[in-house]
PDB file of C-alpha atoms in Angstrom:
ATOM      1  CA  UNK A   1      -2.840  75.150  26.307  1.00 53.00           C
ATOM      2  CA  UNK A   2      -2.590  78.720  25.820  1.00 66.00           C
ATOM      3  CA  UNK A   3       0.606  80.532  26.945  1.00 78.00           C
ATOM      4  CA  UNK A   4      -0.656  83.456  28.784  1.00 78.00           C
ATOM      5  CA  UNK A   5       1.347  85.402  31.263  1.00 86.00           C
ATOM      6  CA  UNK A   6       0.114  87.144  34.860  1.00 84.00           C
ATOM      7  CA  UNK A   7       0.982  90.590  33.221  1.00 90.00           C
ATOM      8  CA  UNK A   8      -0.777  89.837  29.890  1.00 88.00           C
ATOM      9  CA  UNK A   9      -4.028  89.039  31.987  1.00 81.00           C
ATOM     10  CA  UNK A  10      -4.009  92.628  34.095  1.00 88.00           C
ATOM     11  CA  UNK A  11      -3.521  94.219  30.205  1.00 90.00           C
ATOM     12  CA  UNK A  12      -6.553  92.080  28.989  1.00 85.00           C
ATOM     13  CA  UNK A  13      -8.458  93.210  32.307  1.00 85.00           C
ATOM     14  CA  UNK A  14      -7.634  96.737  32.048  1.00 88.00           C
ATOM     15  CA  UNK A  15      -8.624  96.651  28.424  1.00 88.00           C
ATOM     16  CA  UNK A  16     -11.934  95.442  29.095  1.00 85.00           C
ATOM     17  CA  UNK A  17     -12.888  97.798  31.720  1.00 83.00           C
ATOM     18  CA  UNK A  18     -12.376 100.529  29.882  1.00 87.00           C
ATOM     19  CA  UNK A  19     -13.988  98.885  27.106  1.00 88.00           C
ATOM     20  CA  UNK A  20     -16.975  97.508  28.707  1.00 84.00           C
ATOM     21  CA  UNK A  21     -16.713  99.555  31.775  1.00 85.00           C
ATOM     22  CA  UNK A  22     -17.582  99.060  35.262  1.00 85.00           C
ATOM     23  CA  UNK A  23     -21.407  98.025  35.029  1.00 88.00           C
ATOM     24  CA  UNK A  24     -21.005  95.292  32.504  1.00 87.00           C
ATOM     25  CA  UNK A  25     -17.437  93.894  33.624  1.00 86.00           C
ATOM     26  CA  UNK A  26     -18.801  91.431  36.014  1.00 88.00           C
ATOM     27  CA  UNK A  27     -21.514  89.754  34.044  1.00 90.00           C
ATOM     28  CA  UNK A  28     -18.992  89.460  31.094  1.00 87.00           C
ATOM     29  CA  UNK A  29     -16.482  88.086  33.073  1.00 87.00           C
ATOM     30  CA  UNK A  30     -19.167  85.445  34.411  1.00 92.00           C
ATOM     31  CA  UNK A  31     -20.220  85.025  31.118  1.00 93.00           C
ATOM     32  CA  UNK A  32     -16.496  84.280  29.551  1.00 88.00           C
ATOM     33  CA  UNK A  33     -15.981  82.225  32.365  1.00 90.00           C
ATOM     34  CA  UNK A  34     -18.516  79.980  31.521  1.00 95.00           C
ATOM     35  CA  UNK A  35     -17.936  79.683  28.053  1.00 94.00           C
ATOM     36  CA  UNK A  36     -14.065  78.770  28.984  1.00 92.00           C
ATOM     37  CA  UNK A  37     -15.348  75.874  31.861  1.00 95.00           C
ATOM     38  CA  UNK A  38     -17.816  74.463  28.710  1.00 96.00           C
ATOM     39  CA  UNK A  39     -14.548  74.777  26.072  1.00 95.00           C
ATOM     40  CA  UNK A  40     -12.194  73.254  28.962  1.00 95.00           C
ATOM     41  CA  UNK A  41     -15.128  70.041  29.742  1.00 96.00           C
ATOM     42  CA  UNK A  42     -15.307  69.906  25.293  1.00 96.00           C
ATOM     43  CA  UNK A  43     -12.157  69.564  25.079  1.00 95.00           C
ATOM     44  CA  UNK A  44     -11.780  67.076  27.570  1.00 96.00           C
ATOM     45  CA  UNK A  45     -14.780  65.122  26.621  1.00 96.00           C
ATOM     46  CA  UNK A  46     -12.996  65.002  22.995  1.00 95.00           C
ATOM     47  CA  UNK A  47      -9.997  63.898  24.370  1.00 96.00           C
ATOM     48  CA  UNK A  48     -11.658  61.159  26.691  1.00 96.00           C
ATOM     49  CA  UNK A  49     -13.074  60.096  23.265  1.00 95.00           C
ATOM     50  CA  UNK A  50      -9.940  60.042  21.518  1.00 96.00           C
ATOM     51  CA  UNK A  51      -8.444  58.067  24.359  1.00 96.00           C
ATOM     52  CA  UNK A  52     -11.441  55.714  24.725  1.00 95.00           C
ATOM     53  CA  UNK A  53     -11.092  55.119  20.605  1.00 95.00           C
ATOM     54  CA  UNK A  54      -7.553  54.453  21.071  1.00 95.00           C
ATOM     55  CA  UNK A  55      -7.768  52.067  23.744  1.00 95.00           C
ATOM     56  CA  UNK A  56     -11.032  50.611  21.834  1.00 95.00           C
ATOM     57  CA  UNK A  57      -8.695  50.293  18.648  1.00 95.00           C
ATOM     58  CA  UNK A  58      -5.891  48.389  21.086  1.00 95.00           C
ATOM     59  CA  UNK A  59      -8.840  46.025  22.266  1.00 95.00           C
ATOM     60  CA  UNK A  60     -10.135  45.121  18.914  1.00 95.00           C
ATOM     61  CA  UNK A  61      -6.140  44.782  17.560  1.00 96.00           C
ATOM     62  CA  UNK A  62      -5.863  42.375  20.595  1.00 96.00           C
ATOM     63  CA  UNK A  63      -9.043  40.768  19.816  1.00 96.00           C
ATOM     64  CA  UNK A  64      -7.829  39.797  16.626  1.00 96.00           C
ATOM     65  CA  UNK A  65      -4.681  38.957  18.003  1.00 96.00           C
ATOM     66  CA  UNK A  66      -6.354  36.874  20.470  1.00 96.00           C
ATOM     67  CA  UNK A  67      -8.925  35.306  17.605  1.00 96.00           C
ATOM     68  CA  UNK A  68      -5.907  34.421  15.453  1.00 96.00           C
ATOM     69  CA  UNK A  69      -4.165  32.786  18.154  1.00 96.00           C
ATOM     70  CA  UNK A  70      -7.010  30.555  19.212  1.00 96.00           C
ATOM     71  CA  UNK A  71      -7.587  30.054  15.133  1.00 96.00           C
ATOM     72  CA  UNK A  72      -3.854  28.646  15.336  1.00 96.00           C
ATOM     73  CA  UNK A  73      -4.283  26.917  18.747  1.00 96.00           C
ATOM     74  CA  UNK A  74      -7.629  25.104  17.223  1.00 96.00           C
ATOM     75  CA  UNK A  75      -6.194  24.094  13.653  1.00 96.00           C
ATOM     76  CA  UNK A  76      -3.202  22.746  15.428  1.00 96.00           C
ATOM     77  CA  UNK A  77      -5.648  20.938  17.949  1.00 95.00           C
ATOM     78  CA  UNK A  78      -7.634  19.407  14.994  1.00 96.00           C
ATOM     79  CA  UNK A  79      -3.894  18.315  12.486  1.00 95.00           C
ATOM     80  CA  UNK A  80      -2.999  16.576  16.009  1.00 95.00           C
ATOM     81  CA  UNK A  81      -6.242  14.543  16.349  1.00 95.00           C
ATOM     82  CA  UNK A  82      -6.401  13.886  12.677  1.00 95.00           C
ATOM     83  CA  UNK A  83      -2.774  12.800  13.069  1.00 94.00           C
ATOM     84  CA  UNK A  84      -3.860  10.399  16.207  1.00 94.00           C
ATOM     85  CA  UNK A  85      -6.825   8.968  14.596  1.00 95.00           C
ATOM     86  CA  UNK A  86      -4.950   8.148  11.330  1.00 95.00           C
ATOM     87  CA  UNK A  87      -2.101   6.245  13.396  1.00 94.00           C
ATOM     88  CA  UNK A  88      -4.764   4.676  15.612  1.00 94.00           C
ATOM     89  CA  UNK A  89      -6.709   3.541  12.358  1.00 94.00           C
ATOM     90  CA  UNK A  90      -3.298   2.209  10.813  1.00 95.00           C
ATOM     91  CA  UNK A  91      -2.409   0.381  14.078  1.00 95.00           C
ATOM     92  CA  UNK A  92      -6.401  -1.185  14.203  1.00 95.00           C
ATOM     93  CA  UNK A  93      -5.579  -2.127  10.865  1.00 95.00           C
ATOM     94  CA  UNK A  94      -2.154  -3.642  11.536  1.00 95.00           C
ATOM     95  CA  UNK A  95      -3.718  -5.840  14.797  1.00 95.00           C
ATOM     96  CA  UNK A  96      -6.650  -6.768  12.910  1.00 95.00           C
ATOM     97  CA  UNK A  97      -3.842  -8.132   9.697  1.00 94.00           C
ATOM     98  CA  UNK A  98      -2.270  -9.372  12.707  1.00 95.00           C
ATOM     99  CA  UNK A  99      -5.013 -11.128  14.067  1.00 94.00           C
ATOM    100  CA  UNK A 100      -6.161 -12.676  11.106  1.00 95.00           C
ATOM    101  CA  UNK A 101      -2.981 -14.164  10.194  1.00 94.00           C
ATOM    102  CA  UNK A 102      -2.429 -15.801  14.003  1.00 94.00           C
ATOM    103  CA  UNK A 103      -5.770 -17.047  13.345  1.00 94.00           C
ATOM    104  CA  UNK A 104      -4.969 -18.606  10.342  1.00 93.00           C
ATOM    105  CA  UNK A 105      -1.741 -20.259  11.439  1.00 91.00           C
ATOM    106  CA  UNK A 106      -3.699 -21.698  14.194  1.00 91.00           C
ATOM    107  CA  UNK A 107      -6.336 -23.138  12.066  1.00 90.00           C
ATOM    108  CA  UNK A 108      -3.600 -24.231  10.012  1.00 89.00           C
ATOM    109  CA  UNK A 109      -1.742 -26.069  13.186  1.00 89.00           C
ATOM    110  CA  UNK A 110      -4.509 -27.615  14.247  1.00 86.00           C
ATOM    111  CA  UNK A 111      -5.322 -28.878  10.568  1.00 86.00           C
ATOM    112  CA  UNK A 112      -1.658 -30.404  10.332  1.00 86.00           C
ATOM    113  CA  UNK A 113      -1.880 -31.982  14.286  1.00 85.00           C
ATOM    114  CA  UNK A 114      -5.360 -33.242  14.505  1.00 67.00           C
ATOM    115  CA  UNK A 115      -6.469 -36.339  12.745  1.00 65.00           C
ATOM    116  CA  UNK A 116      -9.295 -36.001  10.268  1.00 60.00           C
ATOM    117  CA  UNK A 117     -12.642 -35.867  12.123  1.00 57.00           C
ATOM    118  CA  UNK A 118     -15.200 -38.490  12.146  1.00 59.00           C
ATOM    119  CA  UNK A 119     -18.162 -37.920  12.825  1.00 56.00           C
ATOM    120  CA  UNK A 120     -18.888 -38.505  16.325  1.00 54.00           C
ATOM    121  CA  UNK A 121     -21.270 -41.975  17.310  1.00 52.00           C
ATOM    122  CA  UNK A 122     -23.931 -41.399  19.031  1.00 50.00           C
ATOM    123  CA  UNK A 123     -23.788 -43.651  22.554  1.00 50.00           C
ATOM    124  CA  UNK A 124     -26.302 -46.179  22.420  1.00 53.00           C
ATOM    125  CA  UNK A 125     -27.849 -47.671  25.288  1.00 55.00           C
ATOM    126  CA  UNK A 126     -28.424 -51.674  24.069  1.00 56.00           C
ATOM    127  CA  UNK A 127     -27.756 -54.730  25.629  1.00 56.00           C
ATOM    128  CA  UNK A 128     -24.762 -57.252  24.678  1.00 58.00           C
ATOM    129  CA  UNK A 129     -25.388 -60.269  22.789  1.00 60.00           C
ATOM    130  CA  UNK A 130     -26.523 -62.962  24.904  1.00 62.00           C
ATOM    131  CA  UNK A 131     -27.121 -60.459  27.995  1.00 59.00           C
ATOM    132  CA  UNK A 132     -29.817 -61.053  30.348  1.00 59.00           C
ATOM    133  CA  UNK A 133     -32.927 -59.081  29.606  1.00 58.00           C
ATOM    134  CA  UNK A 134     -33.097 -55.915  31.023  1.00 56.00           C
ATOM    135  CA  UNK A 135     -29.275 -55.526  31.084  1.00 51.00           C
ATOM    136  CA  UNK A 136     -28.291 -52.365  29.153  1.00 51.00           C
ATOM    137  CA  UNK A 137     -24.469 -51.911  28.733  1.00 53.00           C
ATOM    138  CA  UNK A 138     -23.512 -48.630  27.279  1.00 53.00           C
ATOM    139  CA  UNK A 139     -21.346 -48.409  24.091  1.00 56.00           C
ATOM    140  CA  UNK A 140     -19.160 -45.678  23.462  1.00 55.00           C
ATOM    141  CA  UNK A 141     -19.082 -43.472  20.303  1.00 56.00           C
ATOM    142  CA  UNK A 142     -16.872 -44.858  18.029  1.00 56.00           C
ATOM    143  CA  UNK A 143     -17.100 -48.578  19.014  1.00 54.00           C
ATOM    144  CA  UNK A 144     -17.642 -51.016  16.837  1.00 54.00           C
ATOM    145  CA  UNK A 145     -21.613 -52.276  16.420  1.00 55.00           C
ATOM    146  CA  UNK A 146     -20.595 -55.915  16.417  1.00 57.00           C
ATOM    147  CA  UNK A 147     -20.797 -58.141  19.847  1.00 56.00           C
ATOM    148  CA  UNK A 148     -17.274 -58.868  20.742  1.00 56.00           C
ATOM    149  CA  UNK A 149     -16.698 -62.861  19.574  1.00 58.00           C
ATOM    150  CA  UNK A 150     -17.163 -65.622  21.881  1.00 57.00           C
ATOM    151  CA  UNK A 151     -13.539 -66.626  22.907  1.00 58.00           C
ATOM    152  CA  UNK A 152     -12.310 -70.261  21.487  1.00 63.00           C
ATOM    153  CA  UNK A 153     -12.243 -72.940  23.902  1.00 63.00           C
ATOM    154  CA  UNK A 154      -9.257 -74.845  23.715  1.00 61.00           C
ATOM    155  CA  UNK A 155      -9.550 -78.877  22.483  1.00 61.00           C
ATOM    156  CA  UNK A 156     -10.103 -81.136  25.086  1.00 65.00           C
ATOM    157  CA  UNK A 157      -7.921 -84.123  25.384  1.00 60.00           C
ATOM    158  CA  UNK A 158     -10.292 -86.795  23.414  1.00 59.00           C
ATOM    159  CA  UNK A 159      -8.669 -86.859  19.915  1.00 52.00           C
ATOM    160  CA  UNK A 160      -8.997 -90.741  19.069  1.00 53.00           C
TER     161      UNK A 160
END
């Protein structure tokens, strides 16, 4: 701090003996060294405070270092999810198409294989022509309601 030599300080001392003299010496020496101990503890409080503001300006420069890189981190985060979700919603959208038209080739298959439906006949429970009573003979759907005919009997032999 202050360049002061060993022979400098006996010149100062001598000085201020025969200044002050020999009464007074002690209590102004006690005195000045006070007054240098609160100087040397204000000067290093001030330069704990620069170096506390310095390091405090370092923090806040990586703080926004730190803020701008999660900024970027998050923005990229939210382009790849948008980018996800709009190839997710363009492949839903191709299946579905896809879906639709395999169901509508089926239909149309089964259109060109299967007959033309008629509507179904309800089984009836009713008895034959010329069945005993009680006897119930079951009919399935799509017969015809007729009695099946008697069968022919062939001629006999008596032709005159």
């Amino acid at each position: 701090m202050f360049d002061v030599s060993f022979t400098e300080l006996i010149v100062i001392g001598v000085v201020a003996l025969i200044v002050l003299g020999p009464e007074r010496l002690p209590k102004v020496a006690r005195t000045v060294g006070h007054l240098l101990g609160r100087a040397q503890r204000y000067v290093n409080d001030v330069k704990s405070d620069i170096q506390r503001e310095i390091e405090l300006d370092e923090l806040r420069k990586f703080k926004q270092q730190m803020d701008s890189t999660a900024q970027d981190v998050n923005q990229s985060l939210q382009q790849a999810t948008e980018s996800l979700r709009s190839t997710g919603d363009t492949l839903r959208a191709e299946l579905d198409d896809t879906a639709r038209a395999v169901n509508e080739a089926a239909a149309d298959i089964e259109r060109s294989i299967a007959p033309p439906a008629t509507p179904a006949l309800a089984t009836e429970d009713r008895p034959p022509a010329g069945a005993p009573a009680g006897h119930v003979e079951s009919i399935p759907a799509g017969a015809p309601e007729t009695p099946p005919a008697a069968p022919k009997t062939p001629p006999t032999g008596n032709a005159t």
